[in-house]
Amino acid sequence: MCVDGEACLGEACSCIEAIAGDTVLRTDGTVVNYAGAAIVIENGNTFFDLDGVTSIFEGQTHGCAVRDDGSVWCWSDTLTGNTSGQLGNGSTGGVTPAWQAHPVQIDPAAGAGDLTGAMQINGGSSMCYLASTSCAILDDATLWCWGADGGSGDQGFFNDPAQGAHPYATQILAAAGTPLTEVEDVSIGTRHACVLRDGGEVWCLSLIHI
């Protein structure tokens, strides 16, 4: 039986922990998408369910999740849902199997391997047509993001003058050479992202330039 105000999902009781757009996090730590038929997100191509999930985000053509080991996993919801590096695994474009989650990886320029130590993923805009960027706050209160960047003529969200996709998790800077720290929360909107820092400061950054 569901407790603490949680709602039941399906004929067999599987309680809802969180909802993001058409994506549902169940209390057993698995994730289901209900855009059409109910589809359980898989762990890569293993045919096993992605489990141990603690938080979720649904963006445009993709979704992401934080697992209880601090890793971040993302999946596309279409066969071409990774055009801006939304999976964060170093790939862009091409045909990506839908509903198969892959671990987000660190930009090789900052190290190697999977992104770890994630405490939470961003909230905010869900199915917005520009929601092609995802972020995670790590246990050292730094912010790492991946996906689309519309930087043009200045450094934009990724502190990078180059416009385009960022297919790896990239640390967000407060200024050139200075990481943005003391991050407590992050929310992505249609054309911007805002973070709440320790002490109540709010910082906002542009995701795209028009």
PDB file of C-alpha atoms in Angstrom:
ATOM      1  CA  MET A   1       0.000   0.000   0.000  1.00  0.00           C
ATOM      2  CA  CYS A   2       1.198   3.497  -0.803  1.00  0.00           C
ATOM      3  CA  VAL A   3       2.026   5.750   2.138  1.00  0.00           C
ATOM      4  CA  ASP A   4       2.748   9.411   2.860  1.00  0.00           C
ATOM      5  CA  GLY A   5       0.408  10.701   0.176  1.00  0.00           C
ATOM      6  CA  GLU A   6       2.056   8.799  -2.674  1.00  0.00           C
ATOM      7  CA  ALA A   7      -0.154   7.805  -5.606  1.00  0.00           C
ATOM      8  CA  CYS A   8      -0.513   4.326  -7.090  1.00  0.00           C
ATOM      9  CA  LEU A   9       0.444   3.702 -10.707  1.00  0.00           C
ATOM     10  CA  GLY A  10      -0.881   0.746 -12.678  1.00  0.00           C
ATOM     11  CA  GLU A  11      -2.923  -2.288 -11.762  1.00  0.00           C
ATOM     12  CA  ALA A  12      -0.250  -3.532  -9.374  1.00  0.00           C
ATOM     13  CA  CYS A  13       0.624  -0.922  -6.803  1.00  0.00           C
ATOM     14  CA  SER A  14       3.790   0.876  -7.801  1.00  0.00           C
ATOM     15  CA  CYS A  15       3.896   4.224  -6.072  1.00  0.00           C
ATOM     16  CA  ILE A  16       5.004   7.485  -7.642  1.00  0.00           C
ATOM     17  CA  GLU A  17       8.002   9.293  -6.184  1.00  0.00           C
ATOM     18  CA  ALA A  18       8.248  12.120  -8.751  1.00  0.00           C
ATOM     19  CA  ILE A  19       6.855  13.236 -12.120  1.00  0.00           C
ATOM     20  CA  ALA A  20       8.641  15.192 -14.868  1.00  0.00           C
ATOM     21  CA  GLY A  21       6.527  15.722 -17.976  1.00  0.00           C
ATOM     22  CA  ASP A  22       5.596  12.267 -19.294  1.00  0.00           C
ATOM     23  CA  THR A  23       8.280  10.605 -17.189  1.00  0.00           C
ATOM     24  CA  VAL A  24       7.572   9.035 -13.810  1.00  0.00           C
ATOM     25  CA  LEU A  25       9.981   7.955 -11.068  1.00  0.00           C
ATOM     26  CA  ARG A  26       8.535   5.067  -9.080  1.00  0.00           C
ATOM     27  CA  THR A  27       9.342   4.297  -5.458  1.00  0.00           C
ATOM     28  CA  ASP A  28      11.125   1.104  -6.512  1.00  0.00           C
ATOM     29  CA  GLY A  29      13.739   3.326  -8.200  1.00  0.00           C
ATOM     30  CA  THR A  30      12.724   2.585 -11.788  1.00  0.00           C
ATOM     31  CA  VAL A  31      11.607   5.096 -14.413  1.00  0.00           C
ATOM     32  CA  VAL A  32       8.646   4.852 -16.797  1.00  0.00           C
ATOM     33  CA  ASN A  33       7.715   7.088 -19.727  1.00  0.00           C
ATOM     34  CA  TYR A  34       4.020   7.486 -20.585  1.00  0.00           C
ATOM     35  CA  ALA A  35       4.149   9.546 -23.795  1.00  0.00           C
ATOM     36  CA  GLY A  36       2.397   6.643 -25.535  1.00  0.00           C
ATOM     37  CA  ALA A  37       2.528   3.120 -24.227  1.00  0.00           C
ATOM     38  CA  ALA A  38       4.228   2.690 -20.855  1.00  0.00           C
ATOM     39  CA  ILE A  39       7.955   2.158 -21.470  1.00  0.00           C
ATOM     40  CA  VAL A  40      10.429   1.332 -18.710  1.00  0.00           C
ATOM     41  CA  ILE A  41      13.813   3.016 -19.202  1.00  0.00           C
ATOM     42  CA  GLU A  42      16.554   0.438 -19.741  1.00  0.00           C
ATOM     43  CA  ASN A  43      20.124   0.272 -18.464  1.00  0.00           C
ATOM     44  CA  GLY A  44      21.964   0.653 -21.763  1.00  0.00           C
ATOM     45  CA  ASN A  45      21.369  -2.290 -24.053  1.00  0.00           C
ATOM     46  CA  THR A  46      21.372  -4.854 -21.236  1.00  0.00           C
ATOM     47  CA  PHE A  47      17.577  -5.284 -21.302  1.00  0.00           C
ATOM     48  CA  PHE A  48      17.594  -4.684 -17.539  1.00  0.00           C
ATOM     49  CA  ASP A  49      15.672  -1.766 -16.037  1.00  0.00           C
ATOM     50  CA  LEU A  50      17.592   1.325 -14.975  1.00  0.00           C
ATOM     51  CA  ASP A  51      17.247   1.150 -11.190  1.00  0.00           C
ATOM     52  CA  GLY A  52      18.373   2.978  -8.073  1.00  0.00           C
ATOM     53  CA  VAL A  53      17.095   6.287  -9.480  1.00  0.00           C
ATOM     54  CA  THR A  54      16.597   9.136  -6.999  1.00  0.00           C
ATOM     55  CA  SER A  55      15.629  12.081  -9.267  1.00  0.00           C
ATOM     56  CA  ILE A  56      14.612  12.682 -12.897  1.00  0.00           C
ATOM     57  CA  PHE A  57      14.377  15.406 -15.537  1.00  0.00           C
ATOM     58  CA  GLU A  58      12.600  15.349 -18.890  1.00  0.00           C
ATOM     59  CA  GLY A  59      13.841  17.679 -21.580  1.00  0.00           C
ATOM     60  CA  GLN A  60      13.231  18.035 -25.276  1.00  0.00           C
ATOM     61  CA  THR A  61      13.710  14.580 -26.928  1.00  0.00           C
ATOM     62  CA  HIS A  62      15.563  13.241 -23.894  1.00  0.00           C
ATOM     63  CA  GLY A  63      15.415  12.503 -20.188  1.00  0.00           C
ATOM     64  CA  CYS A  64      18.029  12.170 -17.428  1.00  0.00           C
ATOM     65  CA  ALA A  65      18.229  10.600 -13.987  1.00  0.00           C
ATOM     66  CA  VAL A  66      20.484  10.612 -10.928  1.00  0.00           C
ATOM     67  CA  ARG A  67      21.118   7.200  -9.373  1.00  0.00           C
ATOM     68  CA  ASP A  68      21.832   6.424  -5.734  1.00  0.00           C
ATOM     69  CA  ASP A  69      25.537   5.910  -6.497  1.00  0.00           C
ATOM     70  CA  GLY A  70      25.841   9.542  -7.653  1.00  0.00           C
ATOM     71  CA  SER A  71      26.027   8.728 -11.355  1.00  0.00           C
ATOM     72  CA  VAL A  72      23.867  10.480 -13.979  1.00  0.00           C
ATOM     73  CA  TRP A  73      22.204   8.618 -16.838  1.00  0.00           C
ATOM     74  CA  CYS A  74      20.411  10.042 -19.890  1.00  0.00           C
ATOM     75  CA  TRP A  75      18.316   8.578 -22.692  1.00  0.00           C
ATOM     76  CA  SER A  76      16.676   9.789 -25.890  1.00  0.00           C
ATOM     77  CA  ASP A  77      12.965   9.358 -26.540  1.00  0.00           C
ATOM     78  CA  THR A  78      13.357   9.307 -30.327  1.00  0.00           C
ATOM     79  CA  LEU A  79      15.830   7.642 -32.680  1.00  0.00           C
ATOM     80  CA  THR A  80      17.414  11.046 -33.350  1.00  0.00           C
ATOM     81  CA  GLY A  81      17.107  12.589 -29.889  1.00  0.00           C
ATOM     82  CA  ASN A  82      20.791  13.326 -29.355  1.00  0.00           C
ATOM     83  CA  THR A  83      21.505  16.024 -31.943  1.00  0.00           C
ATOM     84  CA  SER A  84      22.876  18.442 -29.321  1.00  0.00           C
ATOM     85  CA  GLY A  85      24.680  15.926 -27.119  1.00  0.00           C
ATOM     86  CA  GLN A  86      21.732  15.512 -24.746  1.00  0.00           C
ATOM     87  CA  LEU A  87      22.997  12.082 -23.645  1.00  0.00           C
ATOM     88  CA  GLY A  88      26.232  13.577 -22.312  1.00  0.00           C
ATOM     89  CA  ASN A  89      28.210  10.498 -23.362  1.00  0.00           C
ATOM     90  CA  GLY A  90      30.391  12.161 -25.971  1.00  0.00           C
ATOM     91  CA  SER A  91      28.138  11.448 -28.932  1.00  0.00           C
ATOM     92  CA  THR A  92      25.956  13.683 -31.080  1.00  0.00           C
ATOM     93  CA  GLY A  93      23.532  12.997 -33.899  1.00  0.00           C
ATOM     94  CA  GLY A  94      23.148   9.655 -35.571  1.00  0.00           C
ATOM     95  CA  VAL A  95      20.629   7.014 -34.652  1.00  0.00           C
ATOM     96  CA  THR A  96      20.466   6.396 -30.910  1.00  0.00           C
ATOM     97  CA  PRO A  97      18.341   3.550 -29.525  1.00  0.00           C
ATOM     98  CA  ALA A  98      15.426   5.189 -27.747  1.00  0.00           C
ATOM     99  CA  TRP A  99      14.710   4.534 -24.063  1.00  0.00           C
ATOM    100  CA  GLN A 100      18.213   3.165 -23.396  1.00  0.00           C
ATOM    101  CA  ALA A 101      19.998   5.140 -20.675  1.00  0.00           C
ATOM    102  CA  HIS A 102      23.749   5.805 -20.818  1.00  0.00           C
ATOM    103  CA  PRO A 103      26.050   7.277 -18.152  1.00  0.00           C
ATOM    104  CA  VAL A 104      27.007  10.930 -18.558  1.00  0.00           C
ATOM    105  CA  GLN A 105      30.749  11.377 -19.007  1.00  0.00           C
ATOM    106  CA  ILE A 106      33.131  14.171 -18.038  1.00  0.00           C
ATOM    107  CA  ASP A 107      34.643  16.378 -20.717  1.00  0.00           C
ATOM    108  CA  PRO A 108      38.055  14.788 -21.506  1.00  0.00           C
ATOM    109  CA  ALA A 109      39.614  18.236 -21.112  1.00  0.00           C
ATOM    110  CA  ALA A 110      38.746  18.072 -17.394  1.00  0.00           C
ATOM    111  CA  GLY A 111      39.453  14.396 -16.797  1.00  0.00           C
ATOM    112  CA  ALA A 112      38.118  11.049 -17.906  1.00  0.00           C
ATOM    113  CA  GLY A 113      35.343   8.691 -16.970  1.00  0.00           C
ATOM    114  CA  ASP A 114      31.762   8.995 -15.856  1.00  0.00           C
ATOM    115  CA  LEU A 115      30.329  11.973 -13.985  1.00  0.00           C
ATOM    116  CA  THR A 116      30.058  10.992 -10.317  1.00  0.00           C
ATOM    117  CA  GLY A 117      29.070  12.576  -7.026  1.00  0.00           C
ATOM    118  CA  ALA A 118      25.815  14.021  -8.371  1.00  0.00           C
ATOM    119  CA  MET A 119      23.404  15.157  -5.678  1.00  0.00           C
ATOM    120  CA  GLN A 120      20.563  16.301  -7.948  1.00  0.00           C
ATOM    121  CA  ILE A 121      19.657  17.137 -11.518  1.00  0.00           C
ATOM    122  CA  ASN A 122      18.079  20.335 -12.758  1.00  0.00           C
ATOM    123  CA  GLY A 123      14.396  21.093 -12.541  1.00  0.00           C
ATOM    124  CA  GLY A 124      12.405  23.605 -14.519  1.00  0.00           C
ATOM    125  CA  SER A 125      11.233  23.575 -18.115  1.00  0.00           C
ATOM    126  CA  SER A 126      10.297  20.120 -19.340  1.00  0.00           C
ATOM    127  CA  MET A 127       9.099  19.674 -22.918  1.00  0.00           C
ATOM    128  CA  CYS A 128      10.059  23.164 -24.044  1.00  0.00           C
ATOM    129  CA  TYR A 129      11.464  23.120 -27.552  1.00  0.00           C
ATOM    130  CA  LEU A 130      14.714  24.627 -26.297  1.00  0.00           C
ATOM    131  CA  ALA A 131      15.131  22.317 -23.286  1.00  0.00           C
ATOM    132  CA  SER A 132      18.101  20.483 -24.774  1.00  0.00           C
ATOM    133  CA  THR A 133      20.495  21.173 -21.910  1.00  0.00           C
ATOM    134  CA  SER A 134      20.782  19.254 -18.642  1.00  0.00           C
ATOM    135  CA  CYS A 135      22.769  19.995 -15.490  1.00  0.00           C
ATOM    136  CA  ALA A 136      23.784  18.239 -12.307  1.00  0.00           C
ATOM    137  CA  ILE A 137      24.948  19.594  -8.963  1.00  0.00           C
ATOM    138  CA  LEU A 138      27.807  17.566  -7.494  1.00  0.00           C
ATOM    139  CA  ASP A 139      28.572  16.893  -3.849  1.00  0.00           C
ATOM    140  CA  ASP A 140      31.225  19.631  -3.913  1.00  0.00           C
ATOM    141  CA  ALA A 141      28.479  22.151  -4.853  1.00  0.00           C
ATOM    142  CA  THR A 142      29.807  22.674  -8.389  1.00  0.00           C
ATOM    143  CA  LEU A 143      27.606  22.695 -11.488  1.00  0.00           C
ATOM    144  CA  TRP A 144      28.189  20.505 -14.555  1.00  0.00           C
ATOM    145  CA  CYS A 145      26.060  20.700 -17.718  1.00  0.00           C
ATOM    146  CA  TRP A 146      25.841  19.111 -21.167  1.00  0.00           C
ATOM    147  CA  GLY A 147      23.780  19.474 -24.329  1.00  0.00           C
ATOM    148  CA  ALA A 148      22.925  22.520 -26.423  1.00  0.00           C
ATOM    149  CA  ASP A 149      24.636  25.877 -26.132  1.00  0.00           C
ATOM    150  CA  GLY A 150      23.573  28.818 -28.260  1.00  0.00           C
ATOM    151  CA  GLY A 151      26.647  30.890 -27.533  1.00  0.00           C
ATOM    152  CA  SER A 152      27.250  33.443 -30.257  1.00  0.00           C
ATOM    153  CA  GLY A 153      29.569  36.401 -29.928  1.00  0.00           C
ATOM    154  CA  ASP A 154      30.213  35.851 -26.238  1.00  0.00           C
ATOM    155  CA  GLN A 155      30.916  32.968 -23.908  1.00  0.00           C
ATOM    156  CA  GLY A 156      27.331  31.924 -23.242  1.00  0.00           C
ATOM    157  CA  PHE A 157      26.312  29.337 -20.687  1.00  0.00           C
ATOM    158  CA  PHE A 158      29.320  27.058 -21.134  1.00  0.00           C
ATOM    159  CA  ASN A 159      31.876  29.901 -21.002  1.00  0.00           C
ATOM    160  CA  ASP A 160      32.812  28.833 -24.505  1.00  0.00           C
ATOM    161  CA  PRO A 161      32.760  31.207 -27.489  1.00  0.00           C
ATOM    162  CA  ALA A 162      31.995  28.295 -29.822  1.00  0.00           C
ATOM    163  CA  GLN A 163      28.342  27.763 -30.603  1.00  0.00           C
ATOM    164  CA  GLY A 164      26.931  24.264 -30.724  1.00  0.00           C
ATOM    165  CA  ALA A 165      26.638  20.995 -28.862  1.00  0.00           C
ATOM    166  CA  HIS A 166      28.507  20.029 -25.701  1.00  0.00           C
ATOM    167  CA  PRO A 167      28.289  16.225 -25.659  1.00  0.00           C
ATOM    168  CA  TYR A 168      30.212  15.837 -22.378  1.00  0.00           C
ATOM    169  CA  ALA A 169      29.518  17.152 -18.880  1.00  0.00           C
ATOM    170  CA  THR A 170      31.316  20.498 -18.638  1.00  0.00           C
ATOM    171  CA  GLN A 171      31.945  22.444 -15.446  1.00  0.00           C
ATOM    172  CA  ILE A 172      30.184  25.808 -15.418  1.00  0.00           C
ATOM    173  CA  LEU A 173      32.335  28.805 -14.541  1.00  0.00           C
ATOM    174  CA  ALA A 174      31.513  31.983 -12.636  1.00  0.00           C
ATOM    175  CA  ALA A 175      34.194  33.780 -14.661  1.00  0.00           C
ATOM    176  CA  ALA A 176      37.091  32.754 -16.859  1.00  0.00           C
ATOM    177  CA  GLY A 177      39.148  30.225 -14.926  1.00  0.00           C
ATOM    178  CA  THR A 178      36.858  30.388 -11.878  1.00  0.00           C
ATOM    179  CA  PRO A 179      34.383  27.553 -11.253  1.00  0.00           C
ATOM    180  CA  LEU A 180      30.884  28.406 -10.124  1.00  0.00           C
ATOM    181  CA  THR A 181      30.686  27.022  -6.573  1.00  0.00           C
ATOM    182  CA  GLU A 182      28.302  26.876  -3.603  1.00  0.00           C
ATOM    183  CA  VAL A 183      25.449  25.822  -5.914  1.00  0.00           C
ATOM    184  CA  GLU A 184      22.390  24.541  -4.072  1.00  0.00           C
ATOM    185  CA  ASP A 185      19.769  24.358  -6.831  1.00  0.00           C
ATOM    186  CA  VAL A 186      19.461  24.835 -10.590  1.00  0.00           C
ATOM    187  CA  SER A 187      16.472  25.337 -12.871  1.00  0.00           C
ATOM    188  CA  ILE A 188      16.430  25.532 -16.664  1.00  0.00           C
ATOM    189  CA  GLY A 189      13.954  27.736 -18.509  1.00  0.00           C
ATOM    190  CA  THR A 190      13.264  28.268 -22.188  1.00  0.00           C
ATOM    191  CA  ARG A 191      16.334  30.387 -22.919  1.00  0.00           C
ATOM    192  CA  HIS A 192      18.213  30.553 -19.643  1.00  0.00           C
ATOM    193  CA  ALA A 193      19.237  28.765 -16.467  1.00  0.00           C
ATOM    194  CA  CYS A 194      19.300  30.070 -12.915  1.00  0.00           C
ATOM    195  CA  VAL A 195      21.111  28.728  -9.869  1.00  0.00           C
ATOM    196  CA  LEU A 196      20.597  29.302  -6.170  1.00  0.00           C
ATOM    197  CA  ARG A 197      23.858  29.604  -4.271  1.00  0.00           C
ATOM    198  CA  ASP A 198      24.647  29.256  -0.604  1.00  0.00           C
ATOM    199  CA  GLY A 199      23.665  32.448   1.188  1.00  0.00           C
ATOM    200  CA  GLY A 200      20.643  33.081  -1.024  1.00  0.00           C
ATOM    201  CA  GLU A 201      22.373  34.481  -4.109  1.00  0.00           C
ATOM    202  CA  VAL A 202      20.668  33.796  -7.451  1.00  0.00           C
ATOM    203  CA  TRP A 203      22.749  33.705 -10.623  1.00  0.00           C
ATOM    204  CA  CYS A 204      21.247  33.453 -14.114  1.00  0.00           C
ATOM    205  CA  LEU A 205      22.954  32.553 -17.367  1.00  0.00           C
ATOM    206  CA  SER A 206      21.877  32.646 -20.982  1.00  0.00           C
ATOM    207  CA  LEU A 207      21.447  29.371 -22.835  1.00  0.00           C
ATOM    208  CA  ILE A 208      20.849  30.884 -26.249  1.00  0.00           C
ATOM    209  CA  HIS A 209      21.298  34.243 -27.920  1.00  0.00           C
ATOM    210  CA  ILE A 210      18.831  35.838 -30.319  1.00  0.00           C
TER     211      ILE A 210
END
